[in-house]
């Protein structure tokens, strides 16, 4: 039986228990006032369900009062008034809760629509590159997150961004949309990857005024090489065609976008060979910080080489996503975005 079914039957089970105990104990104990527990427990249901529970409590109170020889006494009148009062209060609480849930649902629908527009489908092919995407939403009751990604063609090759906005909620979604828009504008025109990074930093400085920051990795894939700029983000994983795994870490750590002005210098571009048969996994911290019930982080570097062998990159990434969810033991506590870029053999 599901949780909702249990909650709906609980008020009636409580009242049935009160009636049975009262009949077994006799009139001396007088459990009649405990019938108010029925409508009190019904507050987790709807307005109609609560009203029905109160009506049942009123109906049961009459024969129970007769059994306890209280039918004409003031105690019965007080009990009936208490049942009516508790039922009315529970119905009001149900209605206010339902209105709040509807408003929250509307806000979530708007946020999810904005996020879907922001995180539009990425191209599955770009030259000799095959690209796969995974976006695992957090638990149902979690707030909307600010993970972002995008891919564009630039003067020097295919450029991409993956990042995570500090914070949650609609503000984070708005910031993510702003960053993606700025990336799309700069990626097509700026001659170098460092220029794209400076454009994003200037944009965030104007828009946010230092109130938020965004960890991100910018990448540019050219012939046999990939260039990277890391703004305080988890480093991508390079999986070579011979089965080796390398963390593409920057030479020096740099602050996130939005905080670069506080550091002496910004991040320095760095590169790695990226040949046919190699693949690079970009991800947000919802992946590497996913914990199992024992508190152990998801072993991404150990699992990725084995799980990303499928011929189709999307099938491989879907398998990695399912393994992450299985490790956590349920919905991930934070949004988890992954981009897999594979360079095909000729």
Coordinates of C-alpha atoms in Angstrom, one line a residue:
X1 CA 0.0 0.0 0.0
X2 CA 1.3 3.4 -1.0
X3 CA 1.9 6.3 1.4
X4 CA -1.1 8.2 0.1
X5 CA -3.4 5.2 0.6
X6 CA -2.1 4.8 4.2
X7 CA -2.7 8.5 5.0
X8 CA -6.3 8.3 3.6
X9 CA -7.2 5.2 5.6
X10 CA -5.4 6.3 8.8
X11 CA -8.2 8.5 10.2
X12 CA -10.8 5.8 9.8
X13 CA -8.5 3.2 11.3
X14 CA -7.9 5.5 14.3
X15 CA -11.7 6.0 14.8
X16 CA -12.3 2.3 14.5
X17 CA -9.7 1.6 17.1
X18 CA -11.3 4.1 19.5
X19 CA -14.7 2.5 19.0
X20 CA -13.4 -1.1 19.6
X21 CA -11.4 0.0 22.7
X22 CA -14.4 1.8 24.1
X23 CA -16.7 -1.2 23.6
X24 CA -14.1 -3.5 25.2
X25 CA -13.3 -1.2 28.1
X26 CA -17.0 -0.4 28.9
X27 CA -18.7 2.8 29.9
X28 CA -16.4 3.5 32.8
X29 CA -13.4 4.6 30.6
X30 CA -15.3 6.9 28.2
X31 CA -13.1 7.2 25.1
X32 CA -15.8 9.3 23.2
X33 CA -13.6 12.5 23.0
X34 CA -10.9 10.6 21.2
X35 CA -13.1 10.5 18.0
X36 CA -11.7 13.9 17.3
X37 CA -8.5 12.2 16.3
X38 CA -10.1 11.1 13.1
X39 CA -10.6 14.6 11.5
X40 CA -7.3 15.7 13.0
X41 CA -5.4 13.0 11.2
X42 CA -7.4 13.7 8.0
X43 CA -5.7 17.0 7.6
X44 CA -3.1 15.3 5.3
X45 CA -6.0 14.6 2.7
X46 CA -8.3 16.8 0.7
X47 CA -11.1 19.0 1.9
X48 CA -13.8 16.4 0.9
X49 CA -11.9 13.6 2.6
X50 CA -11.6 15.6 5.8
X51 CA -15.3 16.5 5.7
X52 CA -16.2 12.8 5.2
X53 CA -14.0 11.9 8.2
X54 CA -15.7 14.5 10.4
X55 CA -19.1 13.2 9.3
X56 CA -18.2 9.6 10.2
X57 CA -16.9 10.8 13.6
X58 CA -20.2 12.5 14.2
X59 CA -22.2 9.4 13.2
X60 CA -20.0 7.1 15.4
X61 CA -20.3 9.4 18.4
X62 CA -24.0 8.9 18.8
X63 CA -24.1 5.1 19.4
X64 CA -20.8 5.4 21.4
X65 CA -22.4 8.0 23.7
X66 CA -25.4 5.8 24.1
X67 CA -23.2 2.8 25.0
X68 CA -21.3 5.0 27.6
X69 CA -24.6 6.3 29.0
X70 CA -23.6 9.9 28.0
X71 CA -26.2 10.6 25.3
X72 CA -27.9 13.4 27.2
X73 CA -25.0 14.6 29.1
X74 CA -22.9 17.8 28.5
X75 CA -19.8 15.7 27.7
X76 CA -21.5 14.4 24.5
X77 CA -22.4 18.0 23.4
X78 CA -18.8 19.1 24.1
X79 CA -17.5 16.2 22.1
X80 CA -19.8 16.9 19.1
X81 CA -18.7 20.5 19.2
X82 CA -15.1 19.5 19.3
X83 CA -15.5 17.2 16.3
X84 CA -17.2 19.9 14.3
X85 CA -14.5 22.4 15.3
X86 CA -11.6 20.1 14.5
X87 CA -13.1 19.1 11.2
X88 CA -13.6 22.8 10.1
X89 CA -10.1 23.7 11.1
X90 CA -8.7 20.6 9.2
X91 CA -10.7 21.5 6.1
X92 CA -9.4 25.1 6.2
X93 CA -5.8 23.8 6.6
X94 CA -6.4 21.4 3.6
X95 CA -7.6 24.2 1.4
X96 CA -4.7 26.5 2.3
X97 CA -2.2 23.7 1.7
X98 CA -3.8 22.8 -1.7
X99 CA -3.6 26.5 -2.8
X100 CA 0.0 26.6 -1.7
X101 CA 0.8 23.4 -3.6
X102 CA -0.9 24.8 -6.7
X103 CA 1.2 28.0 -6.6
X104 CA 4.4 26.0 -6.0
X105 CA 3.5 23.7 -9.0
X106 CA 2.9 26.8 -11.2
X107 CA 6.3 28.2 -10.2
X108 CA 8.0 24.9 -10.9
X109 CA 6.3 24.6 -14.3
X110 CA 7.6 28.0 -15.2
X111 CA 11.1 27.2 -13.9
X112 CA 11.2 23.9 -15.8
X113 CA 10.0 25.5 -19.0
X114 CA 12.7 28.1 -18.7
X115 CA 15.3 25.4 -18.0
X116 CA 14.1 23.3 -21.0
X117 CA 14.4 26.4 -23.2
X118 CA 17.9 27.1 -21.7
X119 CA 19.2 23.5 -22.0
X120 CA 18.1 23.0 -25.5
X121 CA 19.2 19.8 -27.3
X122 CA 22.8 19.9 -28.3
X123 CA 23.9 18.7 -31.8
X124 CA 24.7 15.0 -31.8
X125 CA 27.4 15.4 -34.5
X126 CA 29.9 18.2 -35.2
X127 CA 32.4 17.2 -37.9
X128 CA 34.3 14.1 -36.6
X129 CA 32.9 14.6 -33.1
X130 CA 29.9 12.6 -31.7
X131 CA 28.2 14.2 -28.7
X132 CA 26.0 12.7 -26.0
X133 CA 24.1 14.5 -23.2
X134 CA 22.7 13.4 -19.9
X135 CA 20.8 15.6 -17.5
X136 CA 19.6 14.0 -14.3
X137 CA 17.1 16.1 -12.3
X138 CA 17.3 16.2 -8.6
X139 CA 14.6 14.7 -6.3
X140 CA 11.0 15.9 -6.8
X141 CA 11.0 18.0 -3.7
X142 CA 14.4 19.7 -4.5
X143 CA 14.6 23.2 -5.9
X144 CA 15.3 23.8 -9.6
X145 CA 19.0 23.9 -10.1
X146 CA 21.4 26.0 -12.3
X147 CA 23.4 23.5 -14.3
X148 CA 24.1 24.7 -17.8
X149 CA 25.7 23.5 -21.0
X150 CA 25.9 24.6 -24.6
X151 CA 27.9 23.9 -27.8
X152 CA 28.7 26.2 -30.7
X153 CA 31.0 26.5 -33.7
X154 CA 33.7 29.1 -33.3
X155 CA 36.5 30.4 -35.5
X156 CA 39.0 27.9 -34.1
X157 CA 36.7 24.8 -33.9
X158 CA 33.8 23.5 -31.9
X159 CA 33.4 25.3 -28.6
X160 CA 31.4 24.2 -25.5
X161 CA 30.6 25.2 -22.0
X162 CA 29.4 23.3 -19.0
X163 CA 28.9 25.0 -15.6
X164 CA 27.0 25.2 -12.4
X165 CA 25.5 28.4 -10.9
X166 CA 25.9 29.0 -7.2
X167 CA 22.5 28.5 -5.4
X168 CA 19.2 27.1 -6.4
X169 CA 15.8 28.3 -7.6
X170 CA 14.6 30.7 -10.2
X171 CA 17.5 33.1 -9.6
X172 CA 19.9 30.3 -10.5
X173 CA 18.0 29.4 -13.6
X174 CA 18.0 33.1 -14.6
X175 CA 21.7 33.3 -14.1
X176 CA 22.3 30.1 -16.1
X177 CA 20.2 31.5 -19.0
X178 CA 22.2 34.7 -18.9
X179 CA 25.5 32.8 -19.0
X180 CA 24.4 30.6 -21.9
X181 CA 23.2 33.6 -23.8
X182 CA 26.6 35.4 -23.3
X183 CA 28.4 32.2 -24.3
X184 CA 26.4 31.9 -27.6
X185 CA 27.2 35.5 -28.4
X186 CA 30.9 35.2 -27.7
X187 CA 31.6 31.7 -29.0
X188 CA 30.8 32.5 -32.6
X189 CA 32.8 35.7 -32.8
X190 CA 35.7 35.8 -30.3
X191 CA 39.0 34.7 -31.9
X192 CA 40.4 32.8 -28.9
X193 CA 38.9 30.8 -26.1
X194 CA 40.4 33.2 -23.5
X195 CA 38.5 36.0 -25.2
X196 CA 35.3 34.0 -24.7
X197 CA 36.1 33.6 -21.0
X198 CA 36.8 37.4 -20.6
X199 CA 33.5 38.1 -22.3
X200 CA 31.6 35.9 -19.9
X201 CA 33.4 37.4 -16.9
X202 CA 32.6 41.0 -18.1
X203 CA 29.0 40.0 -18.7
X204 CA 28.6 38.5 -15.2
X205 CA 30.3 41.5 -13.6
X206 CA 27.7 43.8 -15.3
X207 CA 24.7 41.6 -14.7
X208 CA 25.3 40.2 -11.2
X209 CA 27.6 42.7 -9.5
X210 CA 29.4 40.0 -7.6
X211 CA 26.3 38.6 -6.0
X212 CA 26.6 35.1 -7.7
X213 CA 29.3 33.0 -9.2
X214 CA 29.4 30.2 -11.8
X215 CA 31.9 27.3 -11.9
X216 CA 32.5 26.4 -15.5
X217 CA 34.7 24.7 -18.0
X218 CA 35.1 26.2 -21.5
X219 CA 36.6 24.0 -24.2
X220 CA 37.6 24.3 -27.9
X221 CA 38.1 21.2 -30.0
X222 CA 40.4 21.6 -32.9
X223 CA 42.3 19.1 -35.0
X224 CA 43.9 16.5 -32.7
X225 CA 43.7 18.8 -29.7
X226 CA 41.4 20.3 -27.1
X227 CA 42.0 23.6 -25.3
X228 CA 40.4 24.2 -21.9
X229 CA 39.7 27.1 -19.5
X230 CA 38.7 26.0 -16.0
X231 CA 36.9 28.4 -13.7
X232 CA 36.8 26.4 -10.5
X233 CA 34.9 23.5 -12.0
X234 CA 35.5 19.7 -11.7
X235 CA 38.1 18.8 -14.3
X236 CA 36.9 16.8 -17.4
X237 CA 38.0 13.2 -17.8
X238 CA 40.0 12.2 -20.9
X239 CA 39.4 8.5 -21.8
X240 CA 41.9 7.5 -24.5
X241 CA 41.3 4.8 -27.1
X242 CA 43.8 2.5 -25.3
X243 CA 41.8 2.6 -22.0
X244 CA 43.7 5.1 -20.0
X245 CA 42.0 7.9 -17.9
X246 CA 43.4 11.3 -17.3
X247 CA 42.0 14.2 -15.3
X248 CA 42.4 17.3 -17.4
X249 CA 43.3 19.6 -14.5
X250 CA 44.6 23.1 -15.0
X251 CA 48.1 24.0 -14.0
X252 CA 46.7 26.4 -11.3
X253 CA 43.3 26.7 -9.8
X254 CA 41.3 29.7 -10.8
X255 CA 38.2 31.3 -9.2
X256 CA 34.7 30.8 -10.7
X257 CA 33.2 33.2 -13.2
X258 CA 32.0 36.2 -11.3
X259 CA 34.9 36.2 -8.9
X260 CA 37.8 36.4 -11.3
X261 CA 38.3 40.1 -10.5
X262 CA 39.2 39.1 -7.0
X263 CA 42.2 37.0 -8.1
X264 CA 45.6 38.4 -9.3
X265 CA 45.1 36.7 -12.7
X266 CA 42.4 34.7 -14.5
X267 CA 42.7 31.1 -15.6
X268 CA 45.3 30.1 -18.1
X269 CA 44.3 28.1 -21.2
X270 CA 45.8 24.6 -21.2
X271 CA 45.5 21.7 -23.7
X272 CA 45.6 18.0 -24.3
X273 CA 45.9 15.8 -27.3
X274 CA 42.5 14.6 -28.5
X275 CA 42.8 12.0 -31.2
X276 CA 40.5 9.6 -33.0
X277 CA 38.9 7.1 -30.7
X278 CA 39.4 9.3 -27.6
X279 CA 36.5 10.7 -25.6
X280 CA 36.2 13.5 -23.0
X281 CA 33.6 13.5 -20.3
X282 CA 32.4 16.9 -18.9
X283 CA 30.3 16.9 -15.8
X284 CA 28.9 19.0 -12.9
X285 CA 29.5 18.4 -9.3
X286 CA 26.2 16.6 -8.9
X287 CA 28.0 13.6 -10.5
X288 CA 31.2 13.4 -8.6
X289 CA 29.6 14.4 -5.3
X290 CA 26.8 11.8 -5.5
X291 CA 27.0 9.7 -2.3
X292 CA 25.7 6.2 -1.5
X293 CA 24.0 5.4 1.8
X294 CA 27.3 4.8 3.4
X295 CA 28.5 8.3 2.5
X296 CA 31.0 7.2 -0.2
X297 CA 31.3 9.5 -3.3
X298 CA 30.5 8.1 -6.7
X299 CA 33.7 6.6 -8.1
X300 CA 33.5 8.3 -11.5
X301 CA 37.1 7.6 -12.6
X302 CA 36.8 3.9 -11.8
X303 CA 33.4 3.4 -13.5
X304 CA 33.7 5.7 -16.5
X305 CA 36.2 3.5 -18.5
X306 CA 34.1 0.4 -18.2
X307 CA 30.7 2.1 -18.7
X308 CA 31.6 4.3 -21.7
X309 CA 32.5 1.6 -24.1
X310 CA 29.3 1.3 -26.0
X311 CA 29.4 2.0 -29.7
X312 CA 26.8 4.7 -29.5
X313 CA 28.0 7.6 -27.2
X314 CA 24.4 8.3 -26.0
X315 CA 23.9 4.6 -25.0
X316 CA 27.2 4.8 -23.1
X317 CA 26.3 7.9 -21.2
X318 CA 22.8 6.6 -20.4
X319 CA 24.5 3.6 -18.8
X320 CA 26.7 5.8 -16.8
X321 CA 23.7 7.8 -15.6
X322 CA 21.8 4.7 -14.5
X323 CA 24.9 3.6 -12.6
X324 CA 25.1 6.9 -10.8
X325 CA 21.4 6.7 -9.8
X326 CA 21.9 3.1 -8.6
X327 CA 24.9 4.2 -6.5
X328 CA 22.9 7.0 -4.9
X329 CA 20.0 4.7 -4.3
X330 CA 17.4 7.0 -5.6
X331 CA 17.1 10.4 -7.2
X332 CA 20.3 12.4 -7.1
X333 CA 20.3 15.1 -4.4
X334 CA 21.6 17.7 -6.9
X335 CA 21.2 18.2 -10.6
X336 CA 23.8 16.2 -12.5
X337 CA 24.7 17.2 -16.1
X338 CA 27.2 15.3 -18.3
X339 CA 28.5 15.9 -21.8
X340 CA 30.4 13.1 -23.6
X341 CA 32.5 14.2 -26.6
X342 CA 33.9 11.3 -28.7
X343 CA 36.3 11.8 -31.6
X344 CA 35.4 9.1 -34.2
X345 CA 38.0 7.1 -36.1
X346 CA 38.0 7.9 -39.8

